[in-house]
Coordinates of C-alpha atoms in Angstrom, one line a residue:
Chain S
M701 CA 31.0 -44.1 -181.6
T702 CA 33.4 -42.6 -179.1
T703 CA 35.1 -45.4 -177.1
T704 CA 38.0 -43.3 -176.0
A705 CA 36.4 -40.4 -173.9
A706 CA 38.7 -41.3 -171.1
R707 CA 42.4 -42.2 -171.9
P708 CA 42.3 -46.0 -171.5
A709 CA 45.0 -46.0 -168.9
E710 CA 42.9 -43.8 -166.6
A711 CA 39.5 -45.7 -167.0
P712 CA 38.4 -48.0 -164.2
Y713 CA 38.7 -51.7 -164.8
V714 CA 35.5 -53.6 -165.3
S715 CA 34.7 -56.5 -163.0
A716 CA 36.3 -59.9 -163.6
E717 CA 32.8 -61.3 -164.4
L718 CA 32.3 -58.8 -167.1
Y719 CA 35.8 -59.3 -168.5
A720 CA 35.4 -63.0 -168.7
E721 CA 32.0 -62.9 -170.2
V722 CA 33.3 -60.7 -173.0
Q723 CA 36.2 -63.1 -173.7
A724 CA 33.8 -66.0 -173.7
F725 CA 31.2 -64.2 -175.8
Y726 CA 33.9 -63.5 -178.5
A727 CA 35.1 -67.1 -178.5
R728 CA 31.6 -68.4 -179.0
Q729 CA 30.7 -65.7 -181.5
M730 CA 33.6 -66.4 -183.8
S731 CA 33.4 -70.1 -183.5
L732 CA 30.2 -69.8 -185.5
L733 CA 32.2 -68.6 -188.5
D734 CA 35.3 -70.9 -188.1
G735 CA 36.0 -74.5 -189.0
S736 CA 33.8 -76.9 -190.8
D737 CA 30.4 -76.3 -189.2
I738 CA 30.0 -72.6 -189.7
D739 CA 26.5 -71.1 -189.0
P740 CA 26.3 -67.5 -190.6
V741 CA 22.7 -67.0 -189.4
A742 CA 23.5 -67.9 -185.9
W743 CA 26.5 -65.5 -186.1
S744 CA 24.3 -62.7 -187.4
Q745 CA 22.1 -63.3 -184.4
T746 CA 25.0 -62.2 -182.1
F747 CA 24.3 -58.7 -183.4
T748 CA 21.2 -56.6 -182.4
E749 CA 18.5 -56.3 -185.1
D750 CA 19.6 -52.7 -185.7
A751 CA 23.4 -53.3 -185.3
V752 CA 25.9 -51.1 -187.3
F753 CA 28.9 -52.8 -188.7
G754 CA 31.6 -50.7 -190.4
T755 CA 35.1 -51.1 -191.6
N756 CA 37.8 -49.0 -193.1
M757 CA 37.5 -51.1 -196.2
Q758 CA 34.0 -49.8 -197.2
E759 CA 32.5 -46.5 -197.6
E760 CA 29.2 -47.1 -195.7
P761 CA 28.6 -49.4 -192.8
D762 CA 26.1 -52.2 -192.9
V763 CA 23.0 -51.4 -190.9
G764 CA 20.8 -54.2 -189.6
R765 CA 21.2 -57.9 -189.2
A766 CA 20.1 -58.6 -192.8
A767 CA 22.7 -56.4 -194.3
I768 CA 25.4 -57.7 -191.9
L769 CA 24.6 -61.2 -192.9
E770 CA 24.6 -60.5 -196.6
S771 CA 28.1 -58.9 -196.4
L772 CA 29.2 -61.9 -194.4
N773 CA 27.9 -64.3 -196.9
G774 CA 29.8 -62.4 -199.7
G775 CA 33.0 -62.7 -197.7
L776 CA 32.5 -66.4 -197.0
K777 CA 31.8 -67.1 -200.7
H778 CA 35.1 -65.4 -201.5
I779 CA 37.1 -67.3 -198.8
H780 CA 35.6 -70.7 -199.4
G781 CA 35.2 -70.4 -203.1
Q782 CA 38.9 -71.1 -203.5
G783 CA 38.6 -74.7 -202.1
P784 CA 38.3 -76.3 -198.6
V785 CA 40.0 -74.2 -195.9
D786 CA 40.0 -73.9 -192.2
F787 CA 39.5 -70.2 -191.4
R788 CA 40.1 -68.9 -187.9
H789 CA 39.6 -65.6 -186.0
W790 CA 41.6 -64.8 -183.0
F791 CA 40.7 -61.9 -180.7
G792 CA 43.3 -60.6 -178.2
M793 CA 44.5 -57.7 -176.1
V794 CA 40.8 -57.0 -175.0
D795 CA 40.0 -53.8 -173.2
V796 CA 36.4 -53.3 -171.9
Q797 CA 35.0 -50.0 -170.6
E798 CA 31.5 -50.0 -168.9
Q799 CA 29.2 -47.2 -169.9
P800 CA 26.8 -45.5 -167.5
D801 CA 23.9 -47.2 -169.3
G802 CA 25.4 -50.6 -168.8
S803 CA 26.6 -51.1 -172.2
L804 CA 30.2 -52.0 -172.9
H805 CA 32.8 -50.4 -175.1
T806 CA 35.4 -52.8 -176.1
R807 CA 38.8 -52.4 -178.0
Y808 CA 40.6 -55.4 -179.2
Y809 CA 42.9 -56.9 -181.8
A810 CA 41.9 -59.5 -184.4
L811 CA 44.0 -61.9 -186.4
A812 CA 42.5 -63.8 -189.4
M813 CA 44.2 -66.9 -190.5
A814 CA 43.5 -69.8 -192.9
T815 CA 44.9 -73.3 -193.6
P816 CA 43.8 -74.7 -196.9
Q817 CA 43.3 -78.5 -197.0
G818 CA 46.6 -80.1 -197.6
G819 CA 48.3 -76.7 -197.2
S820 CA 50.0 -74.7 -194.5
L821 CA 48.7 -71.8 -192.3
K822 CA 48.7 -68.3 -193.6
I823 CA 48.1 -65.2 -191.4
R824 CA 45.9 -63.1 -193.6
G825 CA 45.8 -59.9 -191.7
H826 CA 45.4 -57.9 -188.5
M827 CA 42.6 -55.6 -187.4
L828 CA 41.9 -53.1 -184.7
C829 CA 38.3 -53.6 -183.6
R830 CA 35.9 -51.6 -181.4
D831 CA 32.5 -52.9 -180.3
E832 CA 29.6 -51.7 -178.4
L833 CA 28.0 -54.6 -176.6
V834 CA 24.5 -54.5 -175.0
R835 CA 22.7 -57.0 -172.8
R836 CA 19.5 -58.4 -174.1
D837 CA 17.6 -61.3 -172.2
G838 CA 20.8 -62.0 -170.3
R839 CA 23.0 -62.4 -173.4
W840 CA 25.5 -60.0 -174.8
L841 CA 24.9 -58.8 -178.4
V842 CA 26.9 -56.4 -180.6
S843 CA 25.1 -53.3 -181.4
R844 CA 28.1 -51.6 -183.1
R845 CA 31.3 -53.0 -184.5
H846 CA 34.0 -51.2 -186.3
L847 CA 37.0 -52.9 -187.9
E848 CA 40.2 -51.2 -189.1
A849 CA 42.4 -53.4 -191.1
D850 CA 46.0 -52.7 -190.6
G851 CA 48.1 -51.5 -193.6
L852 CA 45.5 -49.3 -195.2
P853 CA 45.8 -45.6 -195.3
A854 CA 44.1 -44.0 -192.2
Chain C
M123 CA 33.2 -86.9 -175.7
T124 CA 30.2 -84.6 -176.4
T125 CA 31.1 -81.0 -175.6
T126 CA 28.5 -79.4 -177.8
A127 CA 25.3 -80.7 -176.2
A128 CA 24.1 -77.0 -176.1
R129 CA 24.8 -74.6 -178.9
P130 CA 27.6 -72.6 -177.3
A131 CA 25.8 -69.3 -177.8
E132 CA 23.1 -70.5 -175.5
A133 CA 25.1 -72.1 -172.8
P134 CA 25.5 -70.2 -169.6
Y135 CA 28.8 -68.5 -168.9
V136 CA 31.0 -70.0 -166.2
S137 CA 32.1 -67.8 -163.3
A138 CA 35.0 -65.5 -163.8
E139 CA 37.0 -67.6 -161.2
L140 CA 36.6 -70.7 -163.4
Y141 CA 37.4 -68.8 -166.5
A142 CA 40.5 -67.3 -165.1
E143 CA 41.7 -70.6 -163.6
V144 CA 41.4 -72.3 -166.9
Q145 CA 43.4 -69.6 -168.7
A146 CA 46.1 -69.7 -166.0
F147 CA 46.1 -73.5 -166.0
Y148 CA 46.8 -73.6 -169.7
A149 CA 49.6 -71.0 -169.4
R150 CA 51.3 -73.0 -166.8
Q151 CA 50.7 -76.4 -168.5
M152 CA 52.1 -75.4 -171.8
S153 CA 55.1 -73.5 -170.2
L154 CA 56.3 -76.9 -169.2
L155 CA 56.8 -77.8 -172.9
D156 CA 58.1 -74.5 -174.1
G157 CA 61.5 -72.7 -174.1
S158 CA 64.7 -73.9 -172.7
D159 CA 63.8 -75.6 -169.4
I160 CA 61.1 -78.1 -170.6
D161 CA 59.8 -80.7 -168.2
P162 CA 57.9 -83.4 -170.1
V163 CA 57.2 -85.5 -167.0
A164 CA 55.7 -82.5 -165.1
W165 CA 53.7 -81.8 -168.2
S166 CA 52.4 -85.4 -168.3
Q167 CA 51.3 -84.9 -164.7
T168 CA 48.8 -82.3 -165.7
F169 CA 46.8 -85.1 -167.1
T170 CA 44.9 -87.7 -165.0
E171 CA 46.4 -91.2 -164.8
D172 CA 43.8 -92.5 -167.1
A173 CA 43.6 -89.6 -169.5
V174 CA 42.7 -90.0 -173.2
F175 CA 44.6 -87.8 -175.7
G176 CA 43.5 -88.1 -179.3
T177 CA 44.1 -86.1 -182.5
N178 CA 42.9 -86.2 -186.1
M179 CA 46.6 -87.1 -187.0
Q180 CA 46.5 -90.5 -185.5
E181 CA 44.1 -93.5 -185.6
E182 CA 43.9 -94.4 -181.9
P183 CA 44.2 -92.0 -179.0
D184 CA 46.8 -92.4 -176.4
V185 CA 45.3 -93.8 -173.1
G186 CA 47.0 -93.1 -169.8
R187 CA 49.8 -90.8 -168.6
A188 CA 52.6 -93.2 -169.7
A189 CA 51.3 -93.4 -173.3
I190 CA 50.7 -89.6 -173.5
L191 CA 54.3 -89.0 -172.3
E192 CA 55.8 -91.5 -174.8
S193 CA 54.0 -89.8 -177.7
L194 CA 55.2 -86.4 -176.4
N195 CA 58.7 -87.5 -176.2
G196 CA 58.6 -88.7 -179.8
G197 CA 57.3 -85.3 -180.9
L198 CA 59.9 -83.4 -178.9
K199 CA 62.7 -85.6 -180.4
H200 CA 61.4 -84.7 -183.9
I201 CA 61.2 -81.0 -183.0
H202 CA 64.5 -80.6 -181.1
G203 CA 66.4 -83.1 -183.2
Q204 CA 66.8 -80.5 -185.8
G205 CA 68.9 -78.1 -183.7
P206 CA 68.3 -75.6 -180.9
V207 CA 64.7 -74.1 -181.2
D208 CA 62.4 -72.1 -179.0
F209 CA 59.1 -73.8 -179.4
R210 CA 55.9 -72.0 -178.2
H211 CA 52.2 -72.9 -177.8
W212 CA 49.6 -70.2 -177.7
F213 CA 46.0 -71.0 -176.7
G214 CA 43.2 -68.5 -177.3
M215 CA 39.5 -68.1 -177.9
V216 CA 38.7 -70.1 -174.9
D217 CA 35.2 -71.2 -174.1
V218 CA 34.4 -73.1 -170.9
Q219 CA 31.2 -75.1 -170.2
E220 CA 30.6 -76.4 -166.7
Q221 CA 29.1 -79.8 -166.5
P222 CA 26.7 -81.1 -163.8
D223 CA 29.4 -83.2 -162.2
G224 CA 31.7 -80.2 -161.8
S225 CA 34.0 -81.2 -164.7
L226 CA 34.7 -78.6 -167.4
H227 CA 34.4 -78.9 -171.2
T228 CA 36.6 -76.4 -173.0
R229 CA 37.0 -75.5 -176.6
Y230 CA 40.0 -73.3 -177.7
Y231 CA 42.4 -72.6 -180.5
A232 CA 46.1 -73.4 -180.4
L233 CA 48.9 -72.0 -182.5
A234 CA 52.3 -73.8 -182.5
M235 CA 55.3 -71.7 -183.5
A236 CA 59.1 -72.1 -183.3
T237 CA 62.1 -69.9 -183.7
P238 CA 65.4 -71.8 -184.3
Q239 CA 68.5 -70.3 -182.8
G240 CA 69.7 -67.7 -185.0
G241 CA 66.7 -68.0 -187.2
S242 CA 63.3 -66.3 -187.6
L243 CA 59.9 -67.3 -186.2
K244 CA 57.7 -69.7 -188.1
I245 CA 54.1 -70.5 -187.4
R246 CA 53.8 -74.2 -187.7
G247 CA 50.1 -74.7 -187.6
H248 CA 46.7 -74.1 -186.1
M249 CA 44.5 -76.6 -184.1
L250 CA 41.1 -76.7 -182.7
C251 CA 41.2 -78.3 -179.2
R252 CA 38.7 -79.7 -176.9
D253 CA 39.4 -80.7 -173.3
E254 CA 37.6 -82.2 -170.3
L255 CA 39.1 -80.9 -167.1
V256 CA 38.6 -82.4 -163.7
R257 CA 39.5 -81.1 -160.3
R258 CA 41.8 -83.3 -158.2
D259 CA 43.1 -82.1 -154.8
G260 CA 42.3 -78.5 -155.7
R261 CA 44.2 -78.6 -159.1
W262 CA 42.7 -78.9 -162.6
L263 CA 43.9 -81.9 -164.6
V264 CA 43.1 -82.9 -168.2
S265 CA 41.0 -86.1 -168.3
R266 CA 40.5 -85.9 -172.1
R267 CA 42.1 -83.8 -174.8
H268 CA 41.3 -83.9 -178.5
L269 CA 43.2 -81.9 -181.1
E270 CA 42.2 -81.3 -184.7
A271 CA 44.9 -79.9 -186.8
D272 CA 43.7 -77.5 -189.4
G273 CA 44.1 -78.4 -193.1
L274 CA 43.5 -82.1 -192.8
P275 CA 40.5 -83.8 -194.4
A276 CA 37.8 -83.9 -191.7
Chain Q
M1320 CA 64.3 -61.2 -160.2
T1321 CA 63.2 -64.7 -159.1
T1322 CA 59.6 -65.4 -160.5
T1323 CA 59.8 -69.1 -160.2
A1324 CA 60.4 -69.8 -156.5
A1325 CA 57.4 -72.1 -156.6
R1326 CA 57.1 -74.4 -159.7
P1327 CA 54.2 -72.7 -161.5
A1328 CA 52.0 -75.8 -161.5
E1329 CA 52.0 -75.8 -157.7
A1330 CA 51.4 -72.2 -157.1
P1331 CA 48.0 -71.0 -156.1
Y1332 CA 45.9 -69.2 -158.7
V1333 CA 45.3 -65.5 -158.2
S1334 CA 41.8 -64.3 -157.9
A1335 CA 39.8 -63.7 -161.0
E1336 CA 39.8 -59.9 -160.4
L1337 CA 43.6 -59.8 -160.4
Y1338 CA 43.8 -61.9 -163.4
A1339 CA 41.4 -59.8 -165.4
E1340 CA 43.1 -56.6 -164.2
V1341 CA 46.4 -57.8 -165.4
Q1342 CA 45.1 -58.7 -168.8
A1343 CA 43.3 -55.4 -169.1
F1344 CA 46.4 -53.5 -167.9
Y1345 CA 48.5 -55.2 -170.7
A1346 CA 45.9 -54.3 -173.4
R1347 CA 45.9 -50.7 -172.4
Q1348 CA 49.6 -50.4 -171.9
M1349 CA 50.5 -51.8 -175.3
S1350 CA 47.8 -49.9 -177.1
L1351 CA 49.9 -46.8 -176.2
L1352 CA 52.7 -48.1 -178.6
D1353 CA 50.5 -49.5 -181.3
G1354 CA 48.6 -48.1 -184.3
S1355 CA 48.5 -44.6 -185.5
D1356 CA 48.1 -42.6 -182.3
I1357 CA 51.0 -43.9 -180.2
D1358 CA 51.9 -42.1 -177.0
P1359 CA 55.5 -43.1 -175.8
V1360 CA 55.4 -40.8 -172.8
A1361 CA 52.2 -42.2 -171.5
W1362 CA 53.5 -45.7 -172.2
S1363 CA 56.7 -44.9 -170.0
Q1364 CA 54.3 -43.8 -167.3
T1365 CA 53.0 -47.4 -167.0
F1366 CA 56.4 -48.0 -165.4
T1367 CA 57.4 -46.9 -162.0
E1368 CA 59.9 -44.0 -161.7
D1369 CA 62.7 -46.5 -160.8
A1370 CA 61.7 -49.4 -163.0
V1371 CA 64.2 -51.8 -164.4
F1372 CA 63.8 -53.0 -167.9
G1373 CA 66.1 -55.7 -169.3
T1374 CA 66.3 -58.0 -172.3
N1375 CA 68.5 -60.7 -173.6
M1376 CA 69.4 -58.3 -176.5
Q1377 CA 71.4 -55.9 -174.4
E1378 CA 74.1 -56.1 -171.7
E1379 CA 72.7 -53.8 -169.2
P1380 CA 69.1 -53.1 -168.3
D1381 CA 67.6 -49.6 -168.6
V1382 CA 67.0 -48.2 -165.1
G1383 CA 64.4 -45.5 -164.6
R1384 CA 61.5 -44.2 -166.7
A1385 CA 63.7 -41.7 -168.6
A1386 CA 66.1 -44.5 -169.8
I1387 CA 63.2 -46.7 -170.7
L1388 CA 61.6 -44.0 -172.7
E1389 CA 64.9 -43.2 -174.5
S1390 CA 65.4 -46.9 -175.5
L1391 CA 61.8 -47.0 -176.7
N1392 CA 62.2 -43.9 -178.8
G1393 CA 65.2 -45.5 -180.3
G1394 CA 63.2 -48.6 -181.2
L1395 CA 60.3 -46.7 -182.6
K1396 CA 62.6 -44.5 -184.7
H1397 CA 64.0 -47.7 -186.2
I1398 CA 60.5 -49.3 -186.8
H1399 CA 58.8 -46.2 -188.1
G1400 CA 61.8 -44.9 -190.0
Q1401 CA 61.2 -47.4 -192.8
G1402 CA 57.7 -45.9 -193.7
P1403 CA 54.2 -46.0 -192.4
V1404 CA 53.5 -49.2 -190.5
D1405 CA 50.9 -50.6 -188.2
F1406 CA 52.8 -52.2 -185.3
R1407 CA 51.1 -54.5 -182.9
H1408 CA 52.0 -56.3 -179.7
W1409 CA 50.0 -59.3 -178.6
F1410 CA 50.4 -60.8 -175.1
G1411 CA 49.2 -64.2 -174.3
M1412 CA 49.5 -67.3 -172.0
V1413 CA 49.5 -65.0 -169.0
D1414 CA 50.5 -66.5 -165.6
V1415 CA 50.2 -64.4 -162.5
Q1416 CA 51.6 -65.1 -159.0
E1417 CA 50.8 -62.9 -156.2
Q1418 CA 53.7 -62.2 -153.7
P1419 CA 53.4 -61.7 -149.9
D1420 CA 53.9 -58.0 -150.3
G1421 CA 50.9 -57.7 -152.8
S1422 CA 53.2 -57.3 -155.9
L1423 CA 52.6 -59.6 -158.8
H1424 CA 55.0 -61.7 -160.8
T1425 CA 53.8 -62.4 -164.2
R1426 CA 55.1 -64.6 -167.0
Y1427 CA 53.7 -64.3 -170.5
Y1428 CA 54.5 -64.6 -174.1
A1429 CA 54.5 -61.7 -176.6
L1430 CA 54.3 -61.5 -180.4
A1431 CA 55.4 -58.5 -182.3
M1432 CA 53.9 -58.0 -185.7
A1433 CA 53.7 -55.2 -188.3
T1434 CA 51.8 -54.4 -191.3
P1435 CA 53.4 -51.7 -193.6
Q1436 CA 51.0 -49.4 -195.4
G1437 CA 49.9 -51.2 -198.5
G1438 CA 51.8 -54.3 -197.6
S1439 CA 51.0 -57.6 -195.7
L1440 CA 51.4 -58.6 -192.1
K1441 CA 54.7 -60.0 -190.9
I1442 CA 55.2 -61.6 -187.6
R1443 CA 58.6 -60.1 -186.4
G1444 CA 59.2 -62.3 -183.4
H1445 CA 58.3 -64.0 -180.2
M1446 CA 59.4 -63.2 -176.7
L1447 CA 59.1 -64.7 -173.2
C1448 CA 58.4 -61.9 -170.7
R1449 CA 58.4 -61.6 -167.0
D1450 CA 57.2 -58.6 -165.0
E1451 CA 56.9 -57.4 -161.5
L1452 CA 53.7 -55.3 -161.1
V1453 CA 53.1 -53.1 -158.2
R1454 CA 49.9 -51.1 -157.3
R1455 CA 50.3 -47.4 -157.0
D1456 CA 47.2 -45.1 -156.2
G1457 CA 44.9 -47.9 -157.4
R1458 CA 46.7 -48.5 -160.7
W1459 CA 49.1 -51.3 -161.7
L1460 CA 52.6 -50.2 -162.8
V1461 CA 55.5 -52.2 -164.0
S1462 CA 58.5 -52.1 -161.6
R1463 CA 60.5 -54.8 -163.5
R1464 CA 60.3 -56.2 -167.0
H1465 CA 62.6 -58.7 -168.5
L1466 CA 62.2 -59.8 -172.2
E1467 CA 63.9 -62.8 -173.8
A1468 CA 63.7 -62.8 -177.5
D1469 CA 63.3 -66.4 -178.9
G1470 CA 66.1 -67.6 -181.2
L1471 CA 69.0 -66.0 -179.3
P1472 CA 71.6 -68.1 -177.6
A1473 CA 70.5 -68.4 -173.9

């Protein structure tokens, strides 16, 4: 996935409508994983059926909603297996570049943080994220996501 | 207050104008509580006269601007009673849903952080927040706010 | 630089287009300093030739792109001289006020954070930032920036 064909500083800005929709999409998407009423299946449905989800923490990306959901459930088991915790994802510093076919390439930062019940907040890590978003039936879906956790060898 | 009648992922997006106004409103509102020139009375005036402000840290919500201001002043006394400190509120992951009557239901995350003079920054905690915003004389005001601090029993 | 002629709460909101452009500009600008492919020269070119960059950590502001770049390079040497690190800047709580001449006065918060290779994330500090942005050839540039690091005597 090439999201940097144009140097970001030179690329045109997307419309305010698109920029706001992307921000709202991310808020809603990640709310499905956070807090006490998480809904992993609904979260997986914010990806296309054939979405590709890769990270710098694994050799091969997950391909398809079922595989993405399976990886997520593994991660949730790990996080929530250590006792009740409020987990939160923050996305910020969002850049959006519209492609000729109407899809969007985004680049943003993510912070993962958690507060165990009765404990204090801990920032768990920072990631650089890149998505390809496509519109299906009027809604945005993620067709590709790549996460690079900070602090790992490139 | 029901802000989740529709599953967020299904609800229509608000216009970019509304989304930007809400973000700007929050930046301005919280700047009145942060830094060295705080203005608690002006902050309380970003709520309607009859606003309701509740949290999961207290039994009963504060009702009305005067009660909200009194609670705030108690909190400020606690925070600033320990010496000079730069306190900051960050809001993020904002979702906005427009209601049939033109009011807005918002859901967002908040981080509270503080840097004591001569000291280093400490993240104090994370909250899930829900507001009802209403327009009065062209300006947004908070008519209801509910904060859920992470890490407390639900 | 006076960015607070009007009490923020009373100032009109800028258009969603301007608000989104400023957010996207900041994401792109700071991406030039973050991560593994930093480009200090390109970053300095997001300032006007005669830009003024001041902070509460130095007596005199840097004046002009060359001086701004030199100060940046000093900072980068310090940060990256201690071994491989992923450095990140987050801007948030952005307020934008349009001036009669079309320039923008912005006020926002910044968090600086770093994850050393093989280590864990550390939040390094919080700043209150104020910019003057001007449009040149269709792009926003910073003509003035002032940073106030939290925790220093006012």
